[in-house]
CSV table of N, CA, C and O in Angstrom, one decimal:
chain,number,residue,atom,x,y,z
A,1,MET,N,113.2,-216.2,57.2
A,1,MET,CA,113.4,-217.0,58.4
A,1,MET,C,112.0,-217.4,58.9
A,1,MET,O,111.4,-216.8,59.7
A,2,PRO,N,111.5,-218.6,58.4
A,2,PRO,CA,110.2,-219.0,58.8
A,2,PRO,C,110.2,-219.6,60.2
A,2,PRO,O,109.1,-219.8,60.8
A,3,PHE,N,111.3,-219.9,60.7
A,3,PHE,CA,111.5,-220.6,62.0
A,3,PHE,C,112.7,-220.1,62.7
A,3,PHE,O,113.8,-220.0,62.0
A,4,THR,N,112.7,-219.9,64.0
A,4,THR,CA,113.9,-219.6,64.7
A,4,THR,C,113.8,-220.2,66.1
A,4,THR,O,112.7,-220.5,66.6
A,5,GLN,N,114.9,-220.5,66.7
A,5,GLN,CA,114.9,-221.0,68.1
A,5,GLN,C,115.9,-220.2,68.9
A,5,GLN,O,117.0,-219.8,68.5
A,6,ILE,N,115.4,-219.9,70.1
A,6,ILE,CA,116.3,-219.2,71.1
A,6,ILE,C,116.4,-220.1,72.3
A,6,ILE,O,115.4,-220.5,72.9
A,7,ASP,N,117.6,-220.3,72.7
A,7,ASP,CA,117.8,-221.2,73.9
A,7,ASP,C,117.9,-220.3,75.2
A,7,ASP,O,118.5,-219.2,75.2
A,8,PHE,N,117.2,-220.8,76.2
A,8,PHE,CA,117.3,-220.1,77.5
A,8,PHE,C,117.8,-221.1,78.6
A,8,PHE,O,117.6,-222.3,78.5
A,9,ALA,N,118.4,-220.5,79.6
A,9,ALA,CA,118.9,-221.3,80.7
A,9,ALA,C,117.9,-222.0,81.5
A,9,ALA,O,118.0,-223.1,81.9
A,10,THR,N,116.7,-221.3,81.7
A,10,THR,CA,115.6,-221.9,82.4
A,10,THR,C,114.3,-221.6,81.8
A,10,THR,O,114.2,-220.7,81.0
A,11,GLY,N,113.3,-222.4,82.1
A,11,GLY,CA,112.0,-222.1,81.7
A,11,GLY,C,111.5,-220.8,82.2
A,11,GLY,O,110.7,-220.1,81.5
A,12,ALA,N,111.9,-220.4,83.4
A,12,ALA,CA,111.5,-219.1,83.9
A,12,ALA,C,112.0,-218.0,83.1
A,12,ALA,O,111.3,-216.9,82.9
A,13,ASP,N,113.2,-218.1,82.6
A,13,ASP,CA,113.8,-217.1,81.8
A,13,ASP,C,113.0,-216.9,80.5
A,13,ASP,O,112.7,-215.9,80.0
A,14,ALA,N,112.7,-218.1,79.9
A,14,ALA,CA,111.8,-218.1,78.6
A,14,ALA,C,110.5,-217.5,78.9
A,14,ALA,O,110.0,-216.7,78.0
A,15,TYR,N,109.8,-217.8,80.0
A,15,TYR,CA,108.6,-217.3,80.3
A,15,TYR,C,108.6,-215.8,80.5
A,15,TYR,O,107.7,-215.1,80.0
A,16,ARG,N,109.6,-215.3,81.2
A,16,ARG,CA,109.7,-213.8,81.4
A,16,ARG,C,109.9,-213.1,80.1
A,16,ARG,O,109.2,-212.1,79.9
A,17,VAL,N,110.7,-213.6,79.2
A,17,VAL,CA,110.9,-212.9,77.9
A,17,VAL,C,109.6,-213.0,77.0
A,17,VAL,O,109.2,-212.0,76.5
A,18,GLU,N,109.0,-214.2,77.0
A,18,GLU,CA,107.7,-214.3,76.3
A,18,GLU,C,106.7,-213.3,76.8
A,18,GLU,O,106.1,-212.7,76.0
A,19,GLN,N,106.5,-213.2,78.1
A,19,GLN,CA,105.5,-212.3,78.6
A,19,GLN,C,105.9,-210.8,78.3
A,19,GLN,O,105.0,-210.0,78.0
A,20,SER,N,107.1,-210.5,78.3
A,20,SER,CA,107.6,-209.2,78.0
A,20,SER,C,107.3,-208.8,76.5
A,20,SER,O,106.8,-207.7,76.2
A,21,VAL,N,107.6,-209.8,75.6
A,21,VAL,CA,107.4,-209.6,74.2
A,21,VAL,C,105.9,-209.4,73.9
A,21,VAL,O,105.4,-208.5,73.2
A,22,ILE,N,105.1,-210.3,74.5
A,22,ILE,CA,103.6,-210.2,74.3
A,22,ILE,C,103.1,-208.9,74.8
A,22,ILE,O,102.3,-208.2,74.1
A,23,ARG,N,103.5,-208.4,76.0
A,23,ARG,CA,103.1,-207.1,76.5
A,23,ARG,C,103.4,-206.0,75.6
A,23,ARG,O,102.6,-205.1,75.3
A,24,ARG,N,104.6,-206.0,75.0
A,24,ARG,CA,105.1,-204.9,74.2
A,24,ARG,C,104.2,-205.0,72.9
A,24,ARG,O,103.8,-203.9,72.4
A,25,LEU,N,104.0,-206.1,72.3
A,25,LEU,CA,103.2,-206.1,71.1
A,25,LEU,C,101.8,-205.7,71.4
A,25,LEU,O,101.1,-205.0,70.5
A,26,ARG,N,101.2,-206.1,72.5
A,26,ARG,CA,99.8,-205.6,72.8
A,26,ARG,C,99.8,-204.1,73.0
A,26,ARG,O,98.8,-203.5,72.5
A,27,ILE,N,100.8,-203.5,73.6
A,27,ILE,CA,100.8,-202.1,73.8
A,27,ILE,C,100.9,-201.4,72.4
A,27,ILE,O,100.3,-200.3,72.2
A,28,GLU,N,101.6,-202.0,71.5
A,28,GLU,CA,101.7,-201.5,70.1
A,28,GLU,C,100.4,-201.7,69.3
A,28,GLU,O,100.3,-201.2,68.2
A,29,GLY,N,99.4,-202.4,69.9
A,29,GLY,CA,98.1,-202.5,69.2
A,29,GLY,C,97.9,-203.8,68.5
A,29,GLY,O,96.8,-204.0,67.8
A,30,HIS,N,98.8,-204.7,68.6
A,30,HIS,CA,98.6,-206.1,68.0
A,30,HIS,C,97.7,-206.9,68.9
A,30,HIS,O,98.0,-207.2,70.0
A,31,GLY,N,96.5,-207.2,68.4
A,31,GLY,CA,95.6,-208.0,69.1
A,31,GLY,C,95.7,-209.5,69.0
A,31,GLY,O,96.6,-210.0,68.3
A,32,VAL,N,95.0,-210.2,69.7
A,32,VAL,CA,94.9,-211.7,69.6
A,32,VAL,C,94.4,-212.1,68.2
A,32,VAL,O,93.4,-211.5,67.8
A,33,PHE,N,95.1,-213.0,67.6
A,33,PHE,CA,94.8,-213.4,66.2
A,33,PHE,C,93.8,-214.5,66.1
A,33,PHE,O,92.9,-214.6,65.4
A,34,LEU,N,94.1,-215.6,66.9
A,34,LEU,CA,93.2,-216.8,66.9
A,34,LEU,C,92.3,-216.8,68.2
A,34,LEU,O,92.7,-216.2,69.2
A,35,GLY,N,91.2,-217.4,68.1
A,35,GLY,CA,90.3,-217.4,69.2
A,35,GLY,C,90.4,-218.7,70.0
A,35,GLY,O,91.1,-219.7,69.5
A,36,ASP,N,89.7,-218.8,71.1
A,36,ASP,CA,89.8,-220.0,71.9
A,36,ASP,C,89.1,-221.2,71.2
A,36,ASP,O,89.4,-222.3,71.4
A,37,VAL,N,88.2,-220.9,70.2
A,37,VAL,CA,87.6,-222.0,69.5
A,37,VAL,C,88.6,-222.6,68.5
A,37,VAL,O,88.6,-223.8,68.3
A,38,GLN,N,89.5,-221.8,68.0
A,38,GLN,CA,90.5,-222.3,67.1
A,38,GLN,C,91.7,-223.0,67.8
A,38,GLN,O,92.4,-223.8,67.2
A,39,MET,N,91.8,-222.6,69.1
A,39,MET,CA,92.9,-223.3,69.9
A,39,MET,C,92.3,-223.7,71.2
A,39,MET,O,92.6,-223.1,72.3
A,40,PRO,N,91.5,-224.8,71.2
A,40,PRO,CA,90.7,-225.2,72.4
A,40,PRO,C,91.6,-225.6,73.6
A,40,PRO,O,91.1,-225.7,74.7
A,41,ILE,N,92.8,-226.0,73.3
A,41,ILE,CA,93.7,-226.5,74.5
A,41,ILE,C,94.6,-225.3,75.1
A,41,ILE,O,95.4,-225.5,75.9
A,42,GLY,N,94.3,-224.1,74.6
A,42,GLY,CA,95.0,-223.0,75.2
A,42,GLY,C,96.0,-222.4,74.2
A,42,GLY,O,96.4,-222.9,73.2
A,43,GLY,N,96.6,-221.2,74.6
A,43,GLY,CA,97.6,-220.5,73.9
A,43,GLY,C,97.1,-219.5,73.0
A,43,GLY,O,97.9,-218.7,72.4
A,44,TYR,N,95.8,-219.4,72.7
A,44,TYR,CA,95.3,-218.4,71.8
A,44,TYR,C,95.7,-217.0,72.1
A,44,TYR,O,95.8,-216.1,71.3
A,45,LYS,N,95.8,-216.6,73.4
A,45,LYS,CA,96.1,-215.3,73.8
A,45,LYS,C,97.6,-214.9,73.4
A,45,LYS,O,97.9,-213.7,73.5
A,46,GLU,N,98.3,-215.9,73.1
A,46,GLU,CA,99.7,-215.6,72.7
A,46,GLU,C,99.9,-215.6,71.2
A,46,GLU,O,101.0,-215.7,70.7
A,47,THR,N,98.8,-215.5,70.4
A,47,THR,CA,98.9,-215.5,68.9
A,47,THR,C,98.8,-214.1,68.4
A,47,THR,O,98.3,-213.2,68.9
A,48,PHE,N,99.6,-213.9,67.2
A,48,PHE,CA,99.6,-212.7,66.5
A,48,PHE,C,99.5,-213.0,65.0
A,48,PHE,O,99.8,-214.0,64.5
A,49,ASP,N,99.0,-212.0,64.3
A,49,ASP,CA,98.9,-212.1,62.8
A,49,ASP,C,100.3,-212.1,62.2
A,49,ASP,O,101.0,-211.1,62.3
A,50,ALA,N,100.7,-213.2,61.5
A,50,ALA,CA,102.0,-213.2,60.9
A,50,ALA,C,102.2,-212.2,59.8
A,50,ALA,O,103.4,-212.0,59.4
A,51,THR,N,101.2,-211.6,59.3
A,51,THR,CA,101.4,-210.7,58.3
A,51,THR,C,101.7,-209.3,58.8
A,51,THR,O,102.2,-208.4,58.1
A,52,THR,N,101.6,-209.2,60.1
A,52,THR,CA,101.9,-207.9,60.8
A,52,THR,C,103.0,-208.0,61.9
A,52,THR,O,103.7,-207.1,62.2
A,53,VAL,N,103.3,-209.2,62.3
A,53,VAL,CA,104.4,-209.5,63.2
A,53,VAL,C,105.2,-210.7,62.7
A,53,VAL,O,104.8,-211.9,62.7
A,54,SER,N,106.3,-210.4,62.2
A,54,SER,CA,107.2,-211.4,61.5
A,54,SER,C,108.0,-212.2,62.5
A,54,SER,O,108.2,-211.8,63.7
A,55,VAL,N,108.5,-213.4,62.1
A,55,VAL,CA,109.4,-214.2,62.9
A,55,VAL,C,110.6,-213.4,63.3
A,55,VAL,O,111.1,-213.4,64.4
A,56,GLU,N,111.1,-212.6,62.3
A,56,GLU,CA,112.3,-211.8,62.5
A,56,GLU,C,112.1,-210.8,63.6
A,56,GLU,O,113.0,-210.5,64.5
A,57,ARG,N,110.9,-210.2,63.6
A,57,ARG,CA,110.6,-209.2,64.7
A,57,ARG,C,110.4,-209.8,66.0
A,57,ARG,O,110.9,-209.3,67.0
A,58,LEU,N,109.8,-210.9,66.1
A,58,LEU,CA,109.6,-211.6,67.3
A,58,LEU,C,110.9,-212.0,67.9
A,58,LEU,O,111.3,-211.8,69.1
A,59,ALA,N,111.9,-212.6,67.0
A,59,ALA,CA,113.2,-212.9,67.5
A,59,ALA,C,114.0,-211.7,68.0
A,59,ALA,O,114.7,-211.8,69.0
A,60,ALA,N,113.9,-210.6,67.2
A,60,ALA,CA,114.6,-209.4,67.7
A,60,ALA,C,114.1,-208.9,69.0
A,60,ALA,O,114.9,-208.5,69.9
A,61,LEU,N,112.8,-208.9,69.2
A,61,LEU,CA,112.2,-208.5,70.5
A,61,LEU,C,112.7,-209.4,71.6
A,61,LEU,O,113.0,-209.0,72.7
A,62,ALA,N,112.6,-210.7,71.4
A,62,ALA,CA,113.1,-211.7,72.4
A,62,ALA,C,114.5,-211.5,72.8
A,62,ALA,O,114.9,-211.6,73.9
A,63,GLU,N,115.4,-211.4,71.7
A,63,GLU,CA,116.8,-211.2,72.0
A,63,GLU,C,117.1,-209.9,72.8
A,63,GLU,O,117.9,-209.9,73.7
A,64,ALA,N,116.3,-208.9,72.4
A,64,ALA,CA,116.5,-207.6,73.2
A,64,ALA,C,116.1,-207.7,74.7
A,64,ALA,O,116.6,-207.0,75.5
A,65,GLU,N,115.2,-208.6,75.0
A,65,GLU,CA,114.7,-208.8,76.4
A,65,GLU,C,115.6,-209.8,77.2
A,65,GLU,O,115.5,-209.8,78.3
A,66,ARG,N,116.5,-210.5,76.5
A,66,ARG,CA,117.4,-211.4,77.2
A,66,ARG,C,118.3,-210.7,78.1
A,66,ARG,O,118.7,-210.5,78.9
């Protein structure tokens, strides 16, 4: 599953789940993968190493937070 999509009723719902998933992964020790130089328009703080955090895991965490 290289790509998945989860639909939310509102942007606020999506944001809440996103922040919860990021918080959980940071607590587990997953650091920021890309730097601000690599992503100069923002979003780098929301990156993870795909070799340690799979799309399937991200989807499962997001679904669990819905």
